[in-house]
Every structure is written in C-alpha cells, then in structure tokens.
C-alpha cells in the first residue's frame, strides 16, 4: 500500500507530475506534426527496415548501404536526408514511449499524493505500444495505406488521451451548469472530427491531395467521375487496386472529393458547437479557439489546393487537425457531469 503523503511533499509531486504530463502531451503533438513531415516528404521508407537503418542504430553506420541504394535507384525512396528524417521520427517516438512509462510508474507510486486513479495513465501505455507496432508495420508493409492511416489515427487517439490526462492535473474553472446539456453534442463533434481525420489520412496515404485541382468544383463538375469501390478498398498496396492494377484517377478523385465535402459537415457542426459554447462560463477559451482553428483549417485546406500542396502548409494542416482534437477533448472534459470540473487532489487522502 502506497504511503500517504501530505502538505508540501505531495504538492511537489503533483507539480512534477503535471509538468511531465504536459511535456509528454506537447511531445505527442510534435511527433504527429513530424509524422506528417515524414509522410509528405516521402521519407517513410528512408530506412527500409526496422527498428534500425540497415541494421544500424543511425544513418551514419548505414552510409554504405544508403549510398548503394541511391546508386541502384536514384529516384527511389532511400536517400541520406530521408533516412535521417525517418530515424529522427523513430528516436522521438522512443523518447515518448519512455516518458509514458515514467508517467505510469509515477501514477501508481504516488496515487495517494496525486489524488486520482492511475488507470487513465495506465491505458496510455498499451496505446503507445500499439502505435509503435503500427509504426514498424508501416515500414515492413511498404507504406500500405490502411496501415499508415491506422498509424495516424492511433497517434491522434494517443494525443486525445494525453490531453485528457493533462486536464486532470489542475482544477478546472467553474462551468455554467446550463452548458452541460451540450456534452453529447461535443462527443458527437469529436466523433465527426475523427471520421474526417480518417478521411484526411486516407487522402494523404494514397497521395490523393491533388486529385482535384479546382474549387469548389472538382474537374469542373460538382459530381465528377469517381470510383468509390477502388478508392476505398482497404486491403491493397500503395498506388494499387486489390487486383494489383495501378489505382485510377477516378479512385483518387473519390478519395479527395469525399474528404473535401465531409469537411464542410464538420466545419458547420463544430462551428455551431463553438458558437453556442463561447458564451458559457468556463468554456469561452476553448470554444473561441475552436472557431479560430476551424477558420485556419479551412484556409490551409484551400491553400493546399490552390498552391498545389506546399510542404509547410500541408504540415500545418495536419497540425491543425491535432489542435482541433485537443480542443474538442478539452471541451468534453470541462463538460463532464460533476460540477466544477476536476477537483484538486485532496491532502492526506486515503
């Protein structure tokens, strides 16, 4: 049984734990952004094995193999810059896993001082382990779209869990009781956002971002020729149909068109939610931030189309999705049934 800690020692433990959780949440967000950079620079196979690079701990030890790969395929997926991009992503992922292990250990050892159940922190550990497994499968399955998209969605789910855990570490402001009727609406909004993230991930992993070069129409039509069956066939390789044929332009158009149009559903719904919650005490900040981020996402999405997917804007668009997730989770946490938000840990709690 963990010893009871009170007074200043307990306060210091809570402060250290809160800082650790906040830093880990920030690193999770950074890893999602960097993962988008890996994907958008075609660096996912910069080191075609896992966990090392040609069996070495870094691209420095793999210089001979990387040079040979470049010589054999000058336009192939392996180059020294891409190898470093991929390996830095893996290094950061490893650090993230170690930090989460530390969080779980602290959550159990100091559960009395923290005054909260350690189970939320514990759930995050298998979540990050599964995320790491899909990161490995992304390489070993040669960027198979279903695997890469799942890897992305697990990363967003991990960020949502870290946001939830971080919100538990400080007392939340008093919430207008009338606003709690929007909790179900906020949950629906988060679910719609997650669907849109899945559709966006499918666009990215199938390289369908430029399938429609005009707006608001696509190929000059509101309903262009589309192959939904081919575009949304799940078990297939990158750039292929299940039959092994090269994926068609109609299939890529279907992928892009669906993501683009569902985005307006999410924009309208979350815009309505943010507008309703912006006047309620304790929710003004995240609600207004939600409205701002929706505008930013719309702007970056349109800019990607008109400027043909510039790297910086594309990465920012991915990051905006992560920020929207954090804001939706924050609103859900603040709208929890217990009045007043999460209470501060009790001194001398048994």
mmCIF file of C-alpha atoms in Angstrom:
data_model
loop_
_atom_site.group_PDB
_atom_site.id
_atom_site.type_symbol
_atom_site.label_atom_id
_atom_site.label_comp_id
_atom_site.label_asym_id
_atom_site.label_seq_id
_atom_site.Cartn_x
_atom_site.Cartn_y
_atom_site.Cartn_z
ATOM 1 C CA UNK A 1 0.000 0.000 0.000
ATOM 2 C CA UNK A 2 1.375 3.400 -1.030
ATOM 3 C CA UNK A 3 2.228 5.699 1.862
ATOM 4 C CA UNK A 4 0.068 8.749 2.378
ATOM 5 C CA UNK A 5 1.824 11.996 1.556
ATOM 6 C CA UNK A 6 0.527 15.358 2.678
ATOM 7 C CA UNK A 7 1.472 19.014 2.599
ATOM 8 C CA UNK A 8 4.461 20.324 0.684
ATOM 9 C CA UNK A 9 5.883 16.913 -0.455
ATOM 10 C CA UNK A 10 2.547 15.983 -2.036
ATOM 11 C CA UNK A 11 2.287 19.384 -3.722
ATOM 12 C CA UNK A 12 5.754 18.965 -5.209
ATOM 13 C CA UNK A 13 4.873 15.519 -6.519
ATOM 14 C CA UNK A 14 1.695 16.858 -8.128
ATOM 15 C CA UNK A 15 3.624 19.732 -9.717
ATOM 16 C CA UNK A 16 6.320 17.421 -11.117
ATOM 17 C CA UNK A 17 3.719 15.000 -12.430
ATOM 18 C CA UNK A 18 1.715 17.794 -14.070
ATOM 19 C CA UNK A 19 4.831 19.138 -15.799
ATOM 20 C CA UNK A 20 5.789 15.658 -17.002
ATOM 21 C CA UNK A 21 2.314 15.015 -18.406
ATOM 22 C CA UNK A 22 2.166 18.439 -20.087
ATOM 23 C CA UNK A 23 5.599 17.954 -21.674
ATOM 24 C CA UNK A 24 4.649 14.476 -22.894
ATOM 25 C CA UNK A 25 1.427 15.824 -24.386
ATOM 26 C CA UNK A 26 3.433 18.519 -26.173
ATOM 27 C CA UNK A 27 5.902 15.898 -27.461
ATOM 28 C CA UNK A 28 2.997 13.765 -28.711
ATOM 29 C CA UNK A 29 1.712 16.751 -30.668
ATOM 30 C CA UNK A 30 5.200 17.377 -32.067
ATOM 31 C CA UNK A 31 5.503 13.733 -33.090
ATOM 32 C CA UNK A 32 2.228 13.941 -35.013
ATOM 33 C CA UNK A 33 3.487 17.050 -36.807
ATOM 34 C CA UNK A 34 6.808 15.383 -37.559
ATOM 35 C CA UNK A 35 4.999 12.250 -38.731
ATOM 36 C CA UNK A 36 3.160 14.413 -41.256
ATOM 37 C CA UNK A 37 6.520 15.809 -42.374
ATOM 38 C CA UNK A 38 7.851 12.256 -42.807
ATOM 39 C CA UNK A 39 4.819 11.303 -44.886
ATOM 40 C CA UNK A 40 4.767 14.464 -47.011
ATOM 41 C CA UNK A 41 8.492 14.268 -47.811
ATOM 42 C CA UNK A 42 8.132 10.598 -48.827
ATOM 43 C CA UNK A 43 10.603 9.628 -46.105
ATOM 44 C CA UNK A 44 8.639 6.678 -44.697
ATOM 45 C CA UNK A 45 10.975 4.197 -46.389
ATOM 46 C CA UNK A 46 14.122 6.289 -45.941
ATOM 47 C CA UNK A 47 15.317 3.353 -43.833
ATOM 48 C CA UNK A 48 13.550 0.311 -45.300
ATOM 49 C CA UNK A 49 13.994 -1.888 -42.220
ATOM 50 C CA UNK A 50 13.022 -1.517 -38.567
ATOM 51 C CA UNK A 51 13.932 -0.546 -35.863
ATOM 52 C CA UNK A 52 17.367 0.419 -37.171
ATOM 53 C CA UNK A 53 18.592 1.679 -40.515
ATOM 54 C CA UNK A 54 20.027 -1.206 -42.495
ATOM 55 C CA UNK A 55 20.598 -2.852 -39.137
ATOM 56 C CA UNK A 56 22.495 0.131 -37.737
ATOM 57 C CA UNK A 57 21.496 2.490 -34.935
ATOM 58 C CA UNK A 58 21.685 5.560 -37.180
ATOM 59 C CA UNK A 59 22.175 6.513 -40.847
ATOM 60 C CA UNK A 60 25.842 7.217 -40.050
ATOM 61 C CA UNK A 61 26.548 3.498 -39.729
ATOM 62 C CA UNK A 62 24.381 2.779 -42.769
ATOM 63 C CA UNK A 63 26.115 5.199 -45.169
ATOM 64 C CA UNK A 64 27.441 2.407 -47.394
ATOM 65 C CA UNK A 65 24.018 0.759 -47.743
ATOM 66 C CA UNK A 66 22.251 4.090 -48.318
ATOM 67 C CA UNK A 67 24.774 5.042 -50.998
ATOM 68 C CA UNK A 68 24.301 1.657 -52.693
ATOM 69 C CA UNK A 69 20.503 2.089 -52.635
ATOM 70 C CA UNK A 70 20.778 5.557 -54.172
ATOM 71 C CA UNK A 71 23.113 4.237 -56.865
ATOM 72 C CA UNK A 72 20.709 1.420 -57.699
ATOM 73 C CA UNK A 73 17.593 3.646 -57.663
ATOM 74 C CA UNK A 74 18.429 7.376 -57.924
ATOM 75 C CA UNK A 75 14.735 8.271 -57.750
ATOM 76 C CA UNK A 76 13.905 5.622 -55.153
ATOM 77 C CA UNK A 77 12.644 6.127 -51.602
ATOM 78 C CA UNK A 78 16.100 5.925 -49.967
ATOM 79 C CA UNK A 79 18.342 8.985 -49.625
ATOM 80 C CA UNK A 80 20.505 10.171 -46.759
ATOM 81 C CA UNK A 81 18.208 13.127 -45.848
ATOM 82 C CA UNK A 82 15.148 10.860 -45.907
ATOM 83 C CA UNK A 83 16.937 8.286 -43.775
ATOM 84 C CA UNK A 84 17.669 10.940 -41.142
ATOM 85 C CA UNK A 85 14.085 12.236 -41.237
ATOM 86 C CA UNK A 86 12.731 8.732 -40.692
ATOM 87 C CA UNK A 87 15.200 7.857 -37.938
ATOM 88 C CA UNK A 88 14.676 11.124 -36.025
ATOM 89 C CA UNK A 89 10.957 10.320 -36.074
ATOM 90 C CA UNK A 90 11.720 6.914 -34.562
ATOM 91 C CA UNK A 91 14.054 8.399 -31.940
ATOM 92 C CA UNK A 92 11.394 10.866 -30.795
ATOM 93 C CA UNK A 93 8.836 8.058 -30.686
ATOM 94 C CA UNK A 94 11.168 6.061 -28.448
ATOM 95 C CA UNK A 95 11.599 9.012 -26.087
ATOM 96 C CA UNK A 96 7.816 9.425 -25.981
ATOM 97 C CA UNK A 97 7.385 5.779 -25.006
ATOM 98 C CA UNK A 98 9.922 6.126 -22.194
ATOM 99 C CA UNK A 99 8.186 9.235 -20.857
ATOM 100 C CA UNK A 100 4.835 7.437 -20.822
ATOM 101 C CA UNK A 101 6.375 4.552 -18.886
ATOM 102 C CA UNK A 102 7.625 7.113 -16.357
ATOM 103 C CA UNK A 103 4.149 8.651 -16.152
ATOM 104 C CA UNK A 104 2.600 5.262 -15.417
ATOM 105 C CA UNK A 105 5.180 4.496 -12.716
ATOM 106 C CA UNK A 106 4.570 7.855 -11.049
ATOM 107 C CA UNK A 107 0.793 7.474 -11.349
ATOM 108 C CA UNK A 108 0.884 4.205 -9.408
ATOM 109 C CA UNK A 109 3.618 5.033 -6.917
ATOM 110 C CA UNK A 110 2.192 8.449 -5.987
ATOM 111 C CA UNK A 111 -1.503 7.791 -6.484
ATOM 112 C CA UNK A 112 -2.252 8.965 -2.911
ATOM 113 C CA UNK A 113 -0.456 12.281 -3.343
ATOM 114 C CA UNK A 114 -1.939 12.760 -6.822
ATOM 115 C CA UNK A 115 -5.431 12.020 -5.539
ATOM 116 C CA UNK A 116 -6.547 10.332 -8.761
ATOM 117 C CA UNK A 117 -6.882 6.883 -10.240
ATOM 118 C CA UNK A 118 -3.789 5.707 -12.132
ATOM 119 C CA UNK A 119 -5.821 3.785 -14.691
ATOM 120 C CA UNK A 120 -6.081 6.526 -17.306
ATOM 121 C CA UNK A 121 -2.291 6.825 -17.341
ATOM 122 C CA UNK A 122 -2.035 3.035 -17.484
ATOM 123 C CA UNK A 123 -4.308 2.810 -20.535
ATOM 124 C CA UNK A 124 -1.977 5.151 -22.402
ATOM 125 C CA UNK A 125 0.902 2.651 -22.168
ATOM 126 C CA UNK A 126 -0.652 -0.080 -24.382
ATOM 127 C CA UNK A 127 -1.924 2.700 -26.653
ATOM 128 C CA UNK A 128 1.589 3.967 -27.329
ATOM 129 C CA UNK A 129 2.848 0.382 -27.674
ATOM 130 C CA UNK A 130 0.224 -0.318 -30.344
ATOM 131 C CA UNK A 131 1.160 2.948 -32.032
ATOM 132 C CA UNK A 132 4.788 1.836 -32.106
ATOM 133 C CA UNK A 133 3.813 -1.526 -33.600
ATOM 134 C CA UNK A 134 1.929 0.174 -36.426
ATOM 135 C CA UNK A 135 4.934 2.420 -36.961
ATOM 136 C CA UNK A 136 7.016 -0.698 -37.573
ATOM 137 C CA UNK A 137 4.339 -2.236 -39.816
ATOM 138 C CA UNK A 138 4.226 0.980 -41.826
ATOM 139 C CA UNK A 139 7.777 0.190 -42.931
ATOM 140 C CA UNK A 140 7.509 -3.588 -43.215
ATOM 141 C CA UNK A 141 4.238 -3.323 -45.202
ATOM 142 C CA UNK A 142 5.781 -0.805 -47.617
ATOM 143 C CA UNK A 143 3.519 2.156 -46.712
ATOM 144 C CA UNK A 144 0.313 0.156 -47.146
ATOM 145 C CA UNK A 145 -2.433 2.859 -46.931
ATOM 146 C CA UNK A 146 -4.549 1.024 -44.352
ATOM 147 C CA UNK A 147 -1.560 0.586 -42.035
ATOM 148 C CA UNK A 148 -0.321 4.175 -42.426
ATOM 149 C CA UNK A 149 -3.805 5.614 -41.871
ATOM 150 C CA UNK A 150 -4.285 3.473 -38.759
ATOM 151 C CA UNK A 151 -0.885 4.667 -37.509
ATOM 152 C CA UNK A 152 -2.069 8.258 -37.938
ATOM 153 C CA UNK A 153 -5.400 7.655 -36.171
ATOM 154 C CA UNK A 154 -3.696 5.906 -33.255
ATOM 155 C CA UNK A 155 -1.394 8.905 -32.915
ATOM 156 C CA UNK A 156 -4.390 11.240 -32.738
ATOM 157 C CA UNK A 157 -6.032 8.911 -30.213
ATOM 158 C CA UNK A 158 -2.869 8.973 -28.114
ATOM 159 C CA UNK A 159 -2.886 12.778 -28.208
ATOM 160 C CA UNK A 160 -6.522 12.781 -27.083
ATOM 161 C CA UNK A 161 -5.664 10.553 -24.109
ATOM 162 C CA UNK A 162 -2.698 12.731 -23.165
ATOM 163 C CA UNK A 163 -4.897 15.840 -23.372
ATOM 164 C CA UNK A 164 -7.434 14.188 -21.085
ATOM 165 C CA UNK A 165 -4.723 13.166 -18.610
ATOM 166 C CA UNK A 166 -3.215 16.658 -18.638
ATOM 167 C CA UNK A 167 -6.623 18.208 -17.939
ATOM 168 C CA UNK A 168 -6.857 16.105 -14.768
ATOM 169 C CA UNK A 169 -3.808 17.717 -13.232
ATOM 170 C CA UNK A 170 -5.277 21.137 -12.437
ATOM 171 C CA UNK A 171 -8.672 22.227 -11.105
ATOM 172 C CA UNK A 172 -10.873 23.394 -13.940
ATOM 173 C CA UNK A 173 -12.809 26.662 -13.817
ATOM 174 C CA UNK A 174 -16.442 26.591 -12.683
ATOM 175 C CA UNK A 175 -18.707 25.687 -15.593
ATOM 176 C CA UNK A 176 -22.102 27.165 -16.339
ATOM 177 C CA UNK A 177 -24.473 24.264 -15.443
ATOM 178 C CA UNK A 178 -26.681 25.076 -18.437
ATOM 179 C CA UNK A 179 -23.786 24.323 -20.776
ATOM 180 C CA UNK A 180 -23.651 20.674 -19.677
ATOM 181 C CA UNK A 181 -26.547 19.859 -21.965
ATOM 182 C CA UNK A 182 -24.048 20.198 -24.830
ATOM 183 C CA UNK A 183 -21.877 17.303 -23.617
ATOM 184 C CA UNK A 184 -23.475 14.793 -26.003
ATOM 185 C CA UNK A 185 -23.155 17.328 -28.813
ATOM 186 C CA UNK A 186 -19.453 17.734 -28.012
ATOM 187 C CA UNK A 187 -18.973 13.953 -28.082
ATOM 188 C CA UNK A 188 -20.665 13.813 -31.497
ATOM 189 C CA UNK A 189 -18.415 16.633 -32.679
ATOM 190 C CA UNK A 190 -15.305 14.719 -31.614
ATOM 191 C CA UNK A 191 -16.601 11.600 -33.405
ATOM 192 C CA UNK A 192 -17.265 13.571 -36.616
ATOM 193 C CA UNK A 193 -13.801 15.103 -36.394
ATOM 194 C CA UNK A 194 -12.245 11.654 -36.021
ATOM 195 C CA UNK A 195 -14.064 10.439 -39.144
ATOM 196 C CA UNK A 196 -12.745 13.467 -41.007
ATOM 197 C CA UNK A 197 -9.236 12.721 -39.748
ATOM 198 C CA UNK A 198 -9.573 9.181 -41.090
ATOM 199 C CA UNK A 199 -10.698 10.534 -44.464
ATOM 200 C CA UNK A 200 -7.826 13.026 -44.466
ATOM 201 C CA UNK A 201 -5.350 10.315 -43.558
ATOM 202 C CA UNK A 202 -6.674 8.228 -46.432
ATOM 203 C CA UNK A 203 -6.123 11.190 -48.791
ATOM 204 C CA UNK A 204 -2.567 11.633 -47.561
ATOM 205 C CA UNK A 205 -1.549 7.980 -47.575
ATOM 206 C CA UNK A 206 -2.958 7.498 -51.088
ATOM 207 C CA UNK A 207 -1.354 10.728 -52.345
ATOM 208 C CA UNK A 208 -4.750 11.992 -53.478
ATOM 209 C CA UNK A 209 -4.316 15.580 -52.263
ATOM 210 C CA UNK A 210 -4.043 16.926 -55.814
ATOM 211 C CA UNK A 211 -6.708 14.695 -57.353
ATOM 212 C CA UNK A 212 -8.964 17.768 -57.636
ATOM 213 C CA UNK A 213 -7.129 20.934 -58.653
ATOM 214 C CA UNK A 214 -10.114 23.294 -58.712
ATOM 215 C CA UNK A 215 -12.574 24.525 -56.082
ATOM 216 C CA UNK A 216 -15.457 24.365 -55.228
ATOM 217 C CA UNK A 217 -15.958 22.012 -58.169
ATOM 218 C CA UNK A 218 -13.722 19.042 -58.962
ATOM 219 C CA UNK A 219 -12.564 18.710 -62.566
ATOM 220 C CA UNK A 220 -15.090 21.426 -63.352
ATOM 221 C CA UNK A 221 -18.001 19.327 -62.058
ATOM 222 C CA UNK A 222 -19.936 19.066 -58.798
ATOM 223 C CA UNK A 223 -20.100 15.297 -59.237
ATOM 224 C CA UNK A 224 -17.090 14.183 -61.277
ATOM 225 C CA UNK A 225 -16.472 10.616 -62.380
ATOM 226 C CA UNK A 226 -15.472 8.663 -59.269
ATOM 227 C CA UNK A 227 -14.602 5.090 -58.337
ATOM 228 C CA UNK A 228 -15.537 4.706 -54.663
ATOM 229 C CA UNK A 229 -15.088 0.949 -54.673
ATOM 230 C CA UNK A 230 -11.487 1.225 -55.852
ATOM 231 C CA UNK A 231 -10.686 4.300 -53.789
ATOM 232 C CA UNK A 232 -11.971 2.834 -50.528
ATOM 233 C CA UNK A 233 -10.795 -0.749 -50.968
ATOM 234 C CA UNK A 234 -8.850 -1.298 -47.764
ATOM 235 C CA UNK A 235 -6.539 -4.275 -48.270
ATOM 236 C CA UNK A 236 -4.194 -3.206 -51.051
ATOM 237 C CA UNK A 237 -0.728 -1.852 -51.595
ATOM 238 C CA UNK A 238 0.242 1.758 -52.120
ATOM 239 C CA UNK A 239 -0.824 3.034 -55.544
ATOM 240 C CA UNK A 240 -2.614 -0.211 -56.355
ATOM 241 C CA UNK A 241 -6.081 -1.685 -56.531
ATOM 242 C CA UNK A 242 -6.779 -5.054 -54.871
ATOM 243 C CA UNK A 243 -6.349 -6.635 -58.319
ATOM 244 C CA UNK A 244 -2.791 -5.319 -58.497
ATOM 245 C CA UNK A 245 -3.617 -2.747 -61.175
ATOM 246 C CA UNK A 246 -2.483 0.845 -60.755
ATOM 247 C CA UNK A 247 -5.073 2.899 -58.883
ATOM 248 C CA UNK A 248 -7.148 5.012 -61.254
ATOM 249 C CA UNK A 249 -7.631 8.771 -61.305
ATOM 250 C CA UNK A 250 -11.349 8.181 -60.682
ATOM 251 C CA UNK A 251 -10.492 6.310 -57.474
ATOM 252 C CA UNK A 252 -8.186 9.102 -56.302
ATOM 253 C CA UNK A 253 -10.891 11.641 -57.145
ATOM 254 C CA UNK A 254 -13.377 9.731 -54.981
ATOM 255 C CA UNK A 255 -10.954 9.815 -52.050
ATOM 256 C CA UNK A 256 -10.307 13.554 -52.364
ATOM 257 C CA UNK A 257 -13.940 14.504 -53.079
ATOM 258 C CA UNK A 258 -15.229 12.636 -50.008
ATOM 259 C CA UNK A 259 -12.717 14.273 -47.670
ATOM 260 C CA UNK A 260 -13.379 17.713 -49.120
ATOM 261 C CA UNK A 261 -17.162 17.526 -48.796
ATOM 262 C CA UNK A 262 -17.268 15.866 -45.383
ATOM 263 C CA UNK A 263 -15.016 18.696 -44.197
ATOM 264 C CA UNK A 264 -17.944 21.084 -44.604
ATOM 265 C CA UNK A 265 -20.131 18.852 -42.434
ATOM 266 C CA UNK A 266 -17.505 19.002 -39.684
ATOM 267 C CA UNK A 267 -16.927 22.735 -40.222
ATOM 268 C CA UNK A 268 -20.623 23.562 -39.845
ATOM 269 C CA UNK A 269 -21.196 21.262 -36.881
ATOM 270 C CA UNK A 270 -18.134 22.275 -34.854
ATOM 271 C CA UNK A 271 -18.696 25.896 -35.821
ATOM 272 C CA UNK A 272 -22.210 25.679 -34.391
ATOM 273 C CA UNK A 273 -20.895 23.989 -31.238
ATOM 274 C CA UNK A 274 -18.151 26.558 -30.687
ATOM 275 C CA UNK A 275 -20.599 29.414 -31.294
ATOM 276 C CA UNK A 276 -23.029 28.019 -28.717
ATOM 277 C CA UNK A 277 -20.371 27.367 -26.059
ATOM 278 C CA UNK A 278 -18.433 30.610 -26.442
ATOM 279 C CA UNK A 279 -20.798 32.478 -24.069
ATOM 280 C CA UNK A 280 -20.770 29.926 -21.247
ATOM 281 C CA UNK A 281 -18.523 30.455 -18.225
ATOM 282 C CA UNK A 282 -15.506 28.174 -18.151
ATOM 283 C CA UNK A 283 -15.799 27.300 -21.856
ATOM 284 C CA UNK A 284 -15.111 30.632 -23.545
ATOM 285 C CA UNK A 285 -11.407 29.998 -24.182
ATOM 286 C CA UNK A 286 -11.527 26.576 -25.865
ATOM 287 C CA UNK A 287 -14.786 27.416 -27.684
ATOM 288 C CA UNK A 288 -13.338 30.553 -29.258
ATOM 289 C CA UNK A 289 -10.080 28.755 -30.029
ATOM 290 C CA UNK A 290 -12.163 26.080 -31.768
ATOM 291 C CA UNK A 291 -13.766 28.706 -34.015
ATOM 292 C CA UNK A 292 -10.366 30.189 -34.838
ATOM 293 C CA UNK A 293 -8.836 26.792 -35.653
ATOM 294 C CA UNK A 294 -11.760 25.896 -37.909
ATOM 295 C CA UNK A 295 -11.070 29.048 -39.901
ATOM 296 C CA UNK A 296 -7.352 28.199 -40.015
ATOM 297 C CA UNK A 297 -8.093 24.655 -41.217
ATOM 298 C CA UNK A 298 -10.360 25.953 -43.958
ATOM 299 C CA UNK A 299 -7.678 28.428 -45.045
ATOM 300 C CA UNK A 300 -4.860 25.860 -45.087
ATOM 301 C CA UNK A 301 -7.058 23.309 -46.850
ATOM 302 C CA UNK A 302 -7.917 25.745 -49.634
ATOM 303 C CA UNK A 303 -4.314 26.948 -49.835
ATOM 304 C CA UNK A 304 -3.162 23.371 -50.329
ATOM 305 C CA UNK A 305 -5.453 23.093 -53.357
ATOM 306 C CA UNK A 306 -4.636 26.448 -54.931
ATOM 307 C CA UNK A 307 -0.871 26.266 -54.300
ATOM 308 C CA UNK A 308 -0.627 22.530 -55.095
ATOM 309 C CA UNK A 309 0.144 21.179 -51.635
ATOM 310 C CA UNK A 310 3.159 23.217 -50.412
ATOM 311 C CA UNK A 311 5.014 21.313 -47.718
ATOM 312 C CA UNK A 312 4.773 23.892 -44.913
ATOM 313 C CA UNK A 313 1.039 24.460 -45.411
ATOM 314 C CA UNK A 314 0.379 20.721 -45.659
ATOM 315 C CA UNK A 315 2.187 20.095 -42.347
ATOM 316 C CA UNK A 316 0.270 22.967 -40.730
ATOM 317 C CA UNK A 317 -2.991 21.471 -41.986
ATOM 318 C CA UNK A 318 -2.127 18.200 -40.253
ATOM 319 C CA UNK A 319 -1.161 20.072 -37.102
ATOM 320 C CA UNK A 320 -4.437 21.974 -37.167
ATOM 321 C CA UNK A 321 -6.321 18.683 -37.073
ATOM 322 C CA UNK A 322 -4.385 17.709 -33.959
ATOM 323 C CA UNK A 323 -5.174 21.054 -32.296
ATOM 324 C CA UNK A 324 -8.876 20.630 -33.100
ATOM 325 C CA UNK A 325 -8.746 17.219 -31.418
ATOM 326 C CA UNK A 326 -7.176 18.715 -28.283
ATOM 327 C CA UNK A 327 -9.809 21.458 -28.157
ATOM 328 C CA UNK A 328 -12.706 19.004 -28.547
ATOM 329 C CA UNK A 329 -11.295 16.794 -25.785
ATOM 330 C CA UNK A 330 -10.820 19.848 -23.552
ATOM 331 C CA UNK A 331 -14.451 20.848 -24.051
ATOM 332 C CA UNK A 332 -15.594 17.309 -23.236
ATOM 333 C CA UNK A 333 -13.523 17.257 -20.058
ATOM 334 C CA UNK A 334 -14.946 20.578 -18.927
ATOM 335 C CA UNK A 335 -18.490 19.445 -19.700
ATOM 336 C CA UNK A 336 -18.212 16.330 -17.541
ATOM 337 C CA UNK A 337 -21.252 15.749 -15.291
ATOM 338 C CA UNK A 338 -19.541 16.594 -11.976
ATOM 339 C CA UNK A 339 -19.938 20.347 -11.395
ATOM 340 C CA UNK A 340 -16.809 22.452 -11.177
ATOM 341 C CA UNK A 341 -14.512 20.291 -13.287
ATOM 342 C CA UNK A 342 -11.824 18.015 -11.878
ATOM 343 C CA UNK A 343 -11.239 18.713 -8.216
ATOM 344 C CA UNK A 344 -7.794 19.363 -6.883
ATOM 345 C CA UNK A 345 -6.188 16.351 -5.170
ATOM 346 C CA UNK A 346 -7.153 16.072 -1.519
ATOM 347 C CA UNK A 347 -4.466 16.457 1.098
ATOM 348 C CA UNK A 348 -3.980 13.301 3.131
ATOM 349 C CA UNK A 349 -6.422 11.355 1.012
ATOM 350 C CA UNK A 350 -6.703 7.620 1.892
#
